Short mmCIF file of C-alpha atoms in Angstrom, two decimals:
data_model
loop_
_atom_site.label_atom_id
_atom_site.label_comp_id
_atom_site.label_asym_id
_atom_site.label_seq_id
_atom_site.Cartn_x
_atom_site.Cartn_y
_atom_site.Cartn_z
CA MET A 5 124.41 90.25 -126.94
CA ASP A 6 124.85 91.74 -130.39
CA LEU A 7 122.30 94.42 -129.68
CA VAL A 8 124.05 95.27 -126.34
CA ARG A 9 127.33 95.62 -128.25
CA ILE A 10 125.64 97.86 -130.77
CA CYS A 11 124.21 100.09 -128.14
CA SER A 12 127.54 100.14 -126.26
CA ALA A 13 129.32 101.12 -129.56
CA PHE A 14 126.91 104.08 -129.98
CA ALA A 15 127.37 105.09 -126.41
CA LEU A 16 131.11 105.02 -126.74
CA LEU A 17 130.84 107.12 -129.91
CA CYS A 18 128.82 109.71 -127.92
CA GLN A 19 131.50 109.72 -125.29
CA VAL A 20 134.14 110.95 -127.69
CA ILE A 21 132.00 113.66 -129.24
CA PRO A 22 132.13 116.74 -126.84
CA ALA A 23 128.89 118.00 -125.32
CA VAL A 24 126.59 115.23 -126.69
CA GLY A 25 125.62 113.87 -123.21
CA ALA A 26 122.85 111.55 -122.28
CA ALA A 27 120.34 112.80 -124.79
CA GLY A 28 122.78 112.26 -127.54
CA THR A 29 123.50 108.81 -126.32
CA ALA A 30 119.83 107.88 -126.30
CA ALA A 31 119.27 109.34 -129.76
CA ALA A 32 122.19 107.39 -131.10
CA CYS A 33 121.11 104.16 -129.52
CA GLU A 34 117.58 104.65 -130.81
CA SER A 35 119.04 104.53 -134.36
CA ALA A 36 120.16 100.93 -133.67
CA GLU A 37 117.01 98.85 -134.36
CA GLY A 38 115.96 96.70 -131.50
CA CYS A 39 117.59 98.44 -128.54
CA SER A 40 115.33 98.32 -125.56
CA GLY A 41 114.23 101.07 -123.27
CA GLU A 42 116.18 99.50 -120.52
CA ASP A 43 119.30 99.62 -122.76
CA LEU A 44 118.67 103.38 -123.32
CA SER A 45 118.25 104.10 -119.60
CA LEU A 46 121.39 102.24 -118.72
CA LEU A 47 123.39 103.97 -121.41
CA ALA A 48 122.11 107.39 -120.42
CA LEU A 49 123.04 106.67 -116.76
CA TRP A 50 126.48 105.53 -117.88
CA THR A 51 127.02 108.63 -119.94
CA ASN A 52 126.03 110.97 -117.12
CA LYS A 53 128.27 109.21 -114.62
CA SER A 54 131.24 109.06 -116.86
CA ASN A 55 130.95 112.74 -117.64
CA LYS A 56 131.39 113.65 -114.04
CA GLN A 57 134.95 114.54 -113.10
CA ASP A 58 134.86 112.80 -109.75
CA LYS A 59 134.20 109.48 -111.50
CA TRP A 60 137.52 109.33 -113.20
CA PRO A 61 139.97 107.04 -111.40
CA TRP A 62 142.91 109.31 -112.14
CA GLY A 63 141.56 112.36 -110.33
CA THR A 64 140.17 115.57 -111.62
CA PRO A 65 141.36 115.92 -115.27
CA THR A 66 143.15 119.01 -116.29
CA ALA A 67 144.03 120.26 -119.73
CA ALA A 68 146.69 118.15 -121.39
CA PRO A 69 150.22 119.68 -121.21
CA THR A 70 151.73 120.63 -124.52
CA PRO A 71 154.69 118.37 -124.99
CA ALA A 72 157.98 119.43 -126.44
CA PRO A 73 159.22 117.27 -129.42
CA GLY A 74 160.76 114.03 -128.23
CA ALA A 75 158.60 113.82 -125.08
CA CYS A 76 158.97 110.08 -124.77
CA THR A 77 162.66 109.91 -125.64
CA ASN A 78 164.56 108.31 -122.65
CA GLU A 79 161.25 107.60 -120.90
CA GLN A 80 161.84 104.09 -119.72
CA GLY A 81 158.79 101.80 -120.07
CA TRP A 82 156.79 103.91 -122.42
CA ASP A 83 156.22 100.86 -124.59
CA THR A 84 155.64 98.25 -121.85
CA ASP A 85 152.62 96.01 -122.64
CA PHE A 86 151.88 98.65 -125.28
CA ASP A 87 148.89 97.25 -127.03
CA ALA A 88 147.23 95.95 -123.88
CA ASN A 89 147.63 99.20 -121.96
CA MET A 90 146.63 101.39 -124.95
CA TYR A 91 143.48 99.30 -125.30
CA THR A 92 142.70 99.48 -121.53
CA CYS A 93 142.99 103.29 -121.51
CA GLY A 94 141.05 103.63 -124.72
CA ALA A 95 138.24 101.52 -123.29
CA ARG A 96 138.27 103.27 -119.92
CA THR A 97 138.25 106.84 -121.34
CA GLY A 98 136.21 106.43 -124.55
CA PHE A 99 139.43 107.39 -126.44
CA HIS A 100 138.93 110.97 -125.10
CA MET A 101 141.64 113.41 -124.22
CA PRO A 102 142.95 114.44 -121.71
CA HIS A 103 141.67 111.43 -119.82
CA ALA A 104 143.44 108.93 -122.24
CA GLY A 105 146.74 110.68 -121.77
CA THR A 106 146.43 110.79 -117.99
CA CYS A 107 145.54 107.05 -117.92
CA ILE A 108 148.38 105.91 -120.18
CA ALA A 109 150.98 108.08 -118.33
CA LYS A 110 150.04 106.30 -115.15
CA LEU A 111 150.15 102.79 -116.61
CA GLN A 112 153.44 103.32 -118.39
CA GLY A 113 155.01 105.31 -115.58
CA VAL A 114 156.01 108.23 -117.79
CA SER A 115 155.73 111.99 -117.71
CA ALA A 116 152.48 113.83 -118.42
CA GLU A 117 154.05 115.19 -121.56
CA CYS A 118 154.88 111.68 -122.89
CA GLY A 119 151.35 110.63 -121.75
CA THR A 120 149.91 113.37 -123.92
CA CYS A 121 151.60 111.93 -126.97
CA LEU A 122 150.42 108.45 -126.14
CA GLY A 123 146.86 109.71 -125.40
CA GLU A 124 146.66 111.56 -128.70
CA LEU A 125 147.71 108.28 -130.34
CA ILE A 126 144.83 106.48 -128.60
CA SER A 127 142.50 109.15 -129.76
CA CYS A 128 143.82 109.02 -133.27
CA GLY A 129 143.22 105.24 -133.28
CA LYS A 130 139.47 105.91 -133.63
CA LEU A 131 140.19 106.49 -137.30
CA CYS A 132 141.07 102.81 -137.59
CA THR A 133 138.13 101.37 -135.55
CA VAL A 134 137.13 99.05 -138.42
CA GLU A 135 140.59 97.75 -139.23
CA CYS A 136 141.42 97.17 -135.56
CA CYS A 137 138.04 95.60 -134.64
CA SER A 138 137.37 98.30 -132.08
CA GLY A 139 140.70 97.52 -130.38
CA THR A 140 140.24 93.82 -130.14
CA CYS A 141 142.57 92.84 -133.09
CA SER A 142 145.23 95.49 -132.74
CA GLY A 143 147.96 93.02 -133.77
CA THR A 144 146.67 92.44 -137.28
CA GLY A 145 148.45 93.74 -140.34
CA ALA A 146 145.40 95.80 -141.45
CA CYS A 147 145.24 97.56 -138.01
CA HIS A 148 149.04 98.19 -138.07
CA SER A 149 148.92 99.60 -141.61
CA CYS A 150 146.06 101.90 -140.89
CA LYS A 151 147.60 103.33 -137.65
CA THR A 152 150.96 103.54 -139.25
CA GLU A 153 149.49 105.72 -142.08
CA LYS A 154 147.14 107.85 -140.06
CA CYS A 155 148.63 108.13 -136.62
CA ALA A 156 152.31 107.12 -136.38
CA PRO A 157 153.81 110.31 -138.05
CA GLN A 158 152.16 112.68 -135.59
CA PHE A 159 153.04 110.39 -132.67
CA GLN A 160 156.68 110.22 -133.66
CA ALA A 161 156.86 113.94 -134.14
CA CYS A 162 155.44 114.37 -130.61
CA ALA A 163 157.20 111.50 -128.79
CA GLY A 164 160.50 111.18 -130.63
CA VAL A 165 160.03 107.40 -130.88
CA ALA A 166 158.03 105.19 -133.21
CA PRO A 167 155.13 103.10 -131.89
CA PRO A 168 155.79 99.32 -131.79
CA PHE A 169 153.09 98.71 -134.45
CA ALA A 170 154.71 100.96 -137.08
CA VAL A 171 155.46 99.19 -140.36
CA GLY A 172 157.04 100.18 -143.64
CA SER A 173 158.58 103.53 -144.30
CA ALA A 174 156.01 105.65 -142.45
CA ALA A 175 157.85 105.11 -139.20
CA PRO A 176 160.91 103.00 -138.28
CA ALA A 177 160.35 100.34 -135.71
CA PRO A 178 161.62 100.98 -132.22
CA ALA A 179 164.83 99.40 -130.93
CA PRO A 180 163.23 96.63 -128.77
CA SER A 181 161.36 95.09 -131.63
CA LYS A 182 162.92 96.22 -134.91
CA ALA A 183 164.60 92.90 -135.61
CA GLN A 184 162.44 90.00 -136.60
CA SER A 185 165.28 87.59 -136.91
CA ALA A 186 167.85 86.66 -134.32
CA ALA A 187 171.19 84.87 -134.33
CA GLY A 188 171.28 81.17 -133.67
CA GLY A 189 171.37 80.29 -129.95
CA ALA A 190 169.54 83.52 -128.95
CA CYS A 191 167.91 81.85 -125.91
CA VAL A 192 170.86 79.70 -124.75
CA ASN A 193 171.79 80.70 -121.20
CA GLN A 194 168.75 82.94 -120.98
CA ALA A 195 167.45 81.97 -117.55
CA GLY A 196 163.63 81.77 -117.43
CA TRP A 197 163.03 81.59 -121.19
CA ASP A 198 160.72 78.56 -120.64
CA LYS A 199 159.03 79.57 -117.39
CA ASP A 200 155.19 79.25 -117.46
CA PHE A 201 155.89 78.66 -121.21
CA THR A 202 152.53 77.49 -122.51
CA ASP A 203 150.58 79.99 -120.47
CA ASN A 204 152.66 82.96 -121.43
CA MET A 205 152.82 81.97 -125.13
CA TYR A 206 149.08 81.85 -125.08
CA LYS A 207 148.72 85.21 -123.47
CA CYS A 208 151.13 86.93 -125.74
CA GLY A 209 149.47 85.20 -128.70
CA LEU A 210 146.10 86.73 -127.66
CA ARG A 211 147.63 90.14 -126.95
CA SER A 212 149.44 90.26 -130.25
CA ALA A 213 146.95 88.31 -132.41
CA GLY A 214 150.00 86.27 -133.33
CA ALA A 215 151.70 89.14 -135.05
CA MET A 216 155.35 90.27 -134.81
CA PRO A 217 157.01 92.34 -133.40
CA VAL A 218 154.35 92.63 -130.67
CA ALA A 219 154.42 88.96 -129.90
CA GLY A 220 158.24 88.98 -129.49
CA THR A 221 158.24 92.08 -127.28
CA CYS A 222 155.53 90.57 -125.13
CA MET A 223 157.46 87.29 -124.64
CA ALA A 224 160.72 89.09 -123.95
CA SER A 225 159.01 90.98 -121.12
CA LYS A 226 157.11 88.00 -119.72
CA GLN A 227 160.14 85.70 -119.69
CA GLY A 228 162.68 88.35 -118.71
CA VAL A 229 164.96 87.54 -121.66
CA SER A 230 166.84 89.53 -124.33
CA ALA A 231 165.06 91.12 -127.28
CA GLU A 232 166.76 88.54 -129.59
CA CYS A 233 165.44 85.63 -127.60
CA GLY A 234 162.04 87.33 -127.62
CA VAL A 235 162.23 87.49 -131.37
CA CYS A 236 162.63 83.72 -131.57
CA LEU A 237 159.69 83.20 -129.17
CA GLY A 238 157.49 85.67 -131.00
CA ASN A 239 158.24 84.03 -134.29
CA LEU A 240 157.24 80.72 -132.75
CA ILE A 241 153.90 82.23 -131.75
CA SER A 242 153.45 83.71 -135.25
CA CYS A 243 154.36 80.42 -136.86
CA GLY A 244 151.88 78.57 -134.65
CA LYS A 245 149.00 80.30 -136.53
CA GLN A 246 149.45 77.57 -139.15
CA CYS A 247 148.39 75.02 -136.46
CA ALA A 248 145.42 77.00 -135.19
CA MET A 249 142.92 74.30 -136.05
CA GLN A 250 145.00 71.42 -134.56
CA CYS A 251 145.67 73.50 -131.39
CA CYS A 252 141.97 74.56 -130.90
CA ALA A 253 143.05 78.25 -131.33
CA GLY A 254 145.59 77.79 -128.54
CA THR A 255 143.38 76.09 -125.94
CA CYS A 256 144.60 72.57 -126.43
CA PRO A 257 148.42 72.99 -126.87
CA ASN A 258 149.17 69.55 -125.49
CA ALA A 259 147.00 67.66 -127.95
CA GLU A 260 148.87 65.20 -130.03
CA ALA A 261 147.71 66.86 -133.33
CA CYS A 262 148.80 70.32 -132.09
CA GLN A 263 152.24 69.12 -131.02
CA SER A 264 152.75 67.16 -134.19
CA CYS A 265 151.93 70.24 -136.31
CA ASN A 266 154.18 72.52 -134.37
CA ASN A 267 156.98 69.93 -134.30
CA GLU A 268 156.83 69.69 -138.05
CA LYS A 269 156.17 73.41 -139.04
CA CYS A 270 157.66 75.52 -136.26
CA VAL A 271 160.02 73.86 -133.86
CA PRO A 272 162.96 73.39 -136.37
CA SER A 273 163.09 77.10 -137.17
CA PHE A 274 162.71 77.99 -133.48
CA HIS A 275 165.55 75.63 -132.52
CA GLU A 276 167.72 77.20 -135.25
CA CYS A 277 166.98 80.68 -133.90
CA ALA A 278 166.98 80.01 -130.14
CA GLY A 279 169.33 77.15 -129.76
CA VAL A 280 166.81 75.41 -127.49
CA VAL A 281 163.70 73.23 -127.96
CA PRO A 282 160.35 74.37 -126.61
CA PRO A 283 159.13 72.34 -123.57
CA GLY A 284 157.42 69.26 -124.75
CA ALA A 285 158.57 69.60 -128.34
CA ALA A 286 160.65 67.19 -130.28
CA LEU A 287 163.12 67.40 -133.09
CA ALA A 288 163.94 64.47 -135.33
CA GLY A 289 166.72 62.58 -133.61
CA ALA A 290 170.00 62.59 -135.51
CA ALA A 291 171.66 59.28 -136.34
CA GLY A 292 173.66 58.02 -133.30
CA ALA A 293 171.75 60.44 -131.00
CA CYS A 294 172.27 58.24 -127.94
CA VAL A 295 175.87 57.22 -128.50
CA ASN A 296 178.06 58.39 -125.59
CA GLN A 297 174.94 59.47 -123.72
CA ALA A 298 175.65 58.09 -120.24
CA GLY A 299 172.61 56.63 -118.62
CA TRP A 300 170.44 56.30 -121.69
CA ASP A 301 169.60 52.70 -120.68
CA LYS A 302 169.36 53.05 -116.87
CA ASP A 303 166.17 51.49 -115.40
CA PHE A 304 165.28 51.15 -119.04
CA THR A 305 162.20 48.88 -118.96
CA ASP A 306 160.74 50.57 -115.86
CA ASN A 307 161.18 54.16 -117.23
CA MET A 308 159.95 53.24 -120.70
CA TYR A 309 156.77 51.86 -119.11
CA LYS A 310 156.32 54.94 -116.90
CA CYS A 311 156.86 57.33 -119.78
CA GLY A 312 154.54 55.26 -121.94
CA LEU A 313 151.76 55.57 -119.38
CA ARG A 314 152.43 59.28 -118.85
CA SER A 315 152.29 60.05 -122.53
CA ALA A 316 149.82 57.38 -123.69
CA GLY A 317 152.60 56.47 -126.09
CA ALA A 318 152.35 59.79 -127.93
CA MET A 319 155.16 61.99 -129.09
CA PRO A 320 156.68 64.38 -128.23
CA VAL A 321 155.55 63.86 -124.59
CA ALA A 322 157.06 60.41 -124.52
CA GLY A 323 160.38 61.67 -125.77
CA THR A 324 160.56 64.58 -123.30
CA CYS A 325 159.74 62.24 -120.42
CA MET A 326 162.48 59.82 -121.41
CA ALA A 327 165.07 62.55 -121.92
CA SER A 328 164.30 63.76 -118.42
CA LYS A 329 164.25 60.29 -116.76
CA GLN A 330 167.52 59.14 -118.42
CA GLY A 331 169.27 62.49 -118.25
CA VAL A 332 170.12 62.58 -121.93
CA SER A 333 169.81 65.07 -124.79
CA ALA A 334 166.56 65.97 -126.41
CA GLU A 335 167.66 64.29 -129.55
CA CYS A 336 168.35 60.96 -127.78
CA GLY A 337 165.03 61.47 -125.97
CA VAL A 338 163.36 61.68 -129.38
CA CYS A 339 164.71 58.25 -130.37
CA LEU A 340 163.52 56.80 -127.03
CA GLY A 341 160.08 58.39 -127.30
CA ASN A 342 159.74 57.10 -130.86
CA LEU A 343 160.51 53.62 -129.57
CA ILE A 344 157.71 53.89 -127.01
CA SER A 345 155.37 55.24 -129.68
CA CYS A 346 156.28 52.45 -132.11
CA GLY A 347 155.68 49.90 -129.30
CA LYS A 348 151.96 50.53 -129.42
CA GLN A 349 151.92 48.19 -132.42
CA CYS A 350 153.01 45.39 -129.99
CA ALA A 351 150.45 46.25 -127.22
CA MET A 352 148.73 42.91 -127.37
CA GLN A 353 151.97 40.84 -127.35
CA CYS A 354 153.39 43.02 -124.52
CA CYS A 355 150.25 42.83 -122.29
CA ALA A 356 149.85 46.66 -122.60
CA GLY A 357 153.44 47.02 -121.29
CA THR A 358 153.19 44.71 -118.29
CA CYS A 359 155.11 41.80 -119.79
CA PRO A 360 157.94 43.41 -121.73
CA ASN A 361 160.23 40.38 -121.33
CA ALA A 362 157.76 37.92 -122.83
CA GLU A 363 159.09 36.25 -125.99
CA ALA A 364 156.22 37.41 -128.13
CA CYS A 365 156.68 41.00 -126.94
CA GLN A 366 160.40 41.05 -127.65
CA SER A 367 159.94 39.38 -131.02
CA CYS A 368 157.38 41.98 -132.06
CA ASN A 369 159.53 44.89 -130.92
CA ASN A 370 162.67 43.41 -132.51
CA GLU A 371 160.88 43.15 -135.85
CA LYS A 372 158.88 46.41 -135.84
CA CYS A 373 160.72 48.94 -133.71
CA VAL A 374 164.31 48.12 -132.85
CA PRO A 375 165.77 48.66 -136.33
CA SER A 376 164.49 52.23 -136.56
CA PHE A 377 165.55 52.86 -132.97
CA GLN A 378 169.10 51.76 -133.74
CA GLU A 379 169.27 53.90 -136.89
CA CYS A 380 168.18 56.91 -134.75
CA ALA A 381 170.07 56.18 -131.55
CA GLY A 382 173.10 54.27 -132.65
CA VAL A 383 172.47 51.80 -129.81
CA VAL A 384 170.30 48.77 -129.30
CA PRO A 385 167.77 48.59 -126.48
CA PRO A 386 168.74 46.26 -123.56
CA GLY A 387 167.56 42.81 -124.29
CA ALA A 388 166.77 43.56 -127.92
CA ALA A 389 168.17 41.70 -130.89
CA LEU A 390 168.91 42.64 -134.49
CA ALA A 391 169.58 40.21 -137.28
CA GLY A 392 173.35 39.62 -137.29
CA ALA A 393 175.33 40.63 -140.33
CA ALA A 394 177.53 37.98 -142.03
CA GLY A 395 180.72 37.56 -140.05
CA ALA A 396 179.39 39.43 -137.10
CA CYS A 397 181.60 37.54 -134.62
CA VAL A 398 184.78 37.60 -136.64
CA ASN A 399 187.55 39.34 -134.65
CA GLN A 400 185.28 39.53 -131.63
CA ALA A 401 187.72 38.55 -128.96
CA GLY A 402 186.25 36.27 -126.24
CA TRP A 403 183.12 35.28 -128.23
CA ASP A 404 183.79 31.67 -127.31
CA LYS A 405 185.00 32.25 -123.69
CA ASP A 406 183.51 29.61 -121.29
CA PHE A 407 181.38 28.64 -124.29
#
């Protein structure tokens, strides 16, 4: 595989050097030790085919139009899925103009003049091949810095806008992604902010390599929310890099270790920014979190058992499940979920949840779990008992009624 990649890289290099052709491709590949004759034949064939005008999917290429300054100003959608589409057109065209410009103009739905600016930016990006890992790590700081220094000034002079990757003083960030902080409650009342949440967070994480502002712009587009809400979502992606190991590089987001790491390191700042809690996440429940929460104890034993099974007693899944079943706040759900999780200590006495009313089960839970639940929720589970304080029945009217 490594040799194939080396040969492909040499072939790609030959594509962007005019008039090299198949012979040049073969000579370049021969300089990569270990490339087989079959590799050379395939690469030569690929070069010949891609040099034919009728093989380009955008029609017969013509000379790139000379754009007037500000060619992309007021061109809606010029930065849609920017990194992904720039990479696609770079790979398809070998970073070669005018093909790159024609490709990106079509993908972005912009004028040929704006496409020329974008295509020249693709072509310029060859100068940062190492820093950008041949386009596969375009969201990294090293890649952004290189392209900002070497390519952004010319692009801005041509297009009249700054590329989304621009950092520092070389080019100001564009309007959709220039803010990396948002006011509290930015996602409140933003319909769809949590649709296909885990899947889209993973896709935008890959596309941006976890880097802002690309991650935020991607999420704002995928979820159909404001740029400010997108900033919160993008920052959550970026923060999640701290939990890469626990989350298996994004492939096991529901693992207990992954969720615990994110709950500790990222969810509080996201909640402060967005005003909402990510699906499946949990915040520490505030004292008295279930007080005045109607329905917190409905079908209590049955729902606690169901959510215990669904979550295997693990937070935050247990808390999210209970919040949904009882129709209460996320904070109250956290208290209920923690009660489920704590109850694992009493699994033997409670027959793995099938005899919750047994004396041994209730005694165990009363001792080990009910006190912390009451401190969190401000209420006591149905059927549970706490040690009574001195004088607990004083002034309790009716304590001796029908005694």
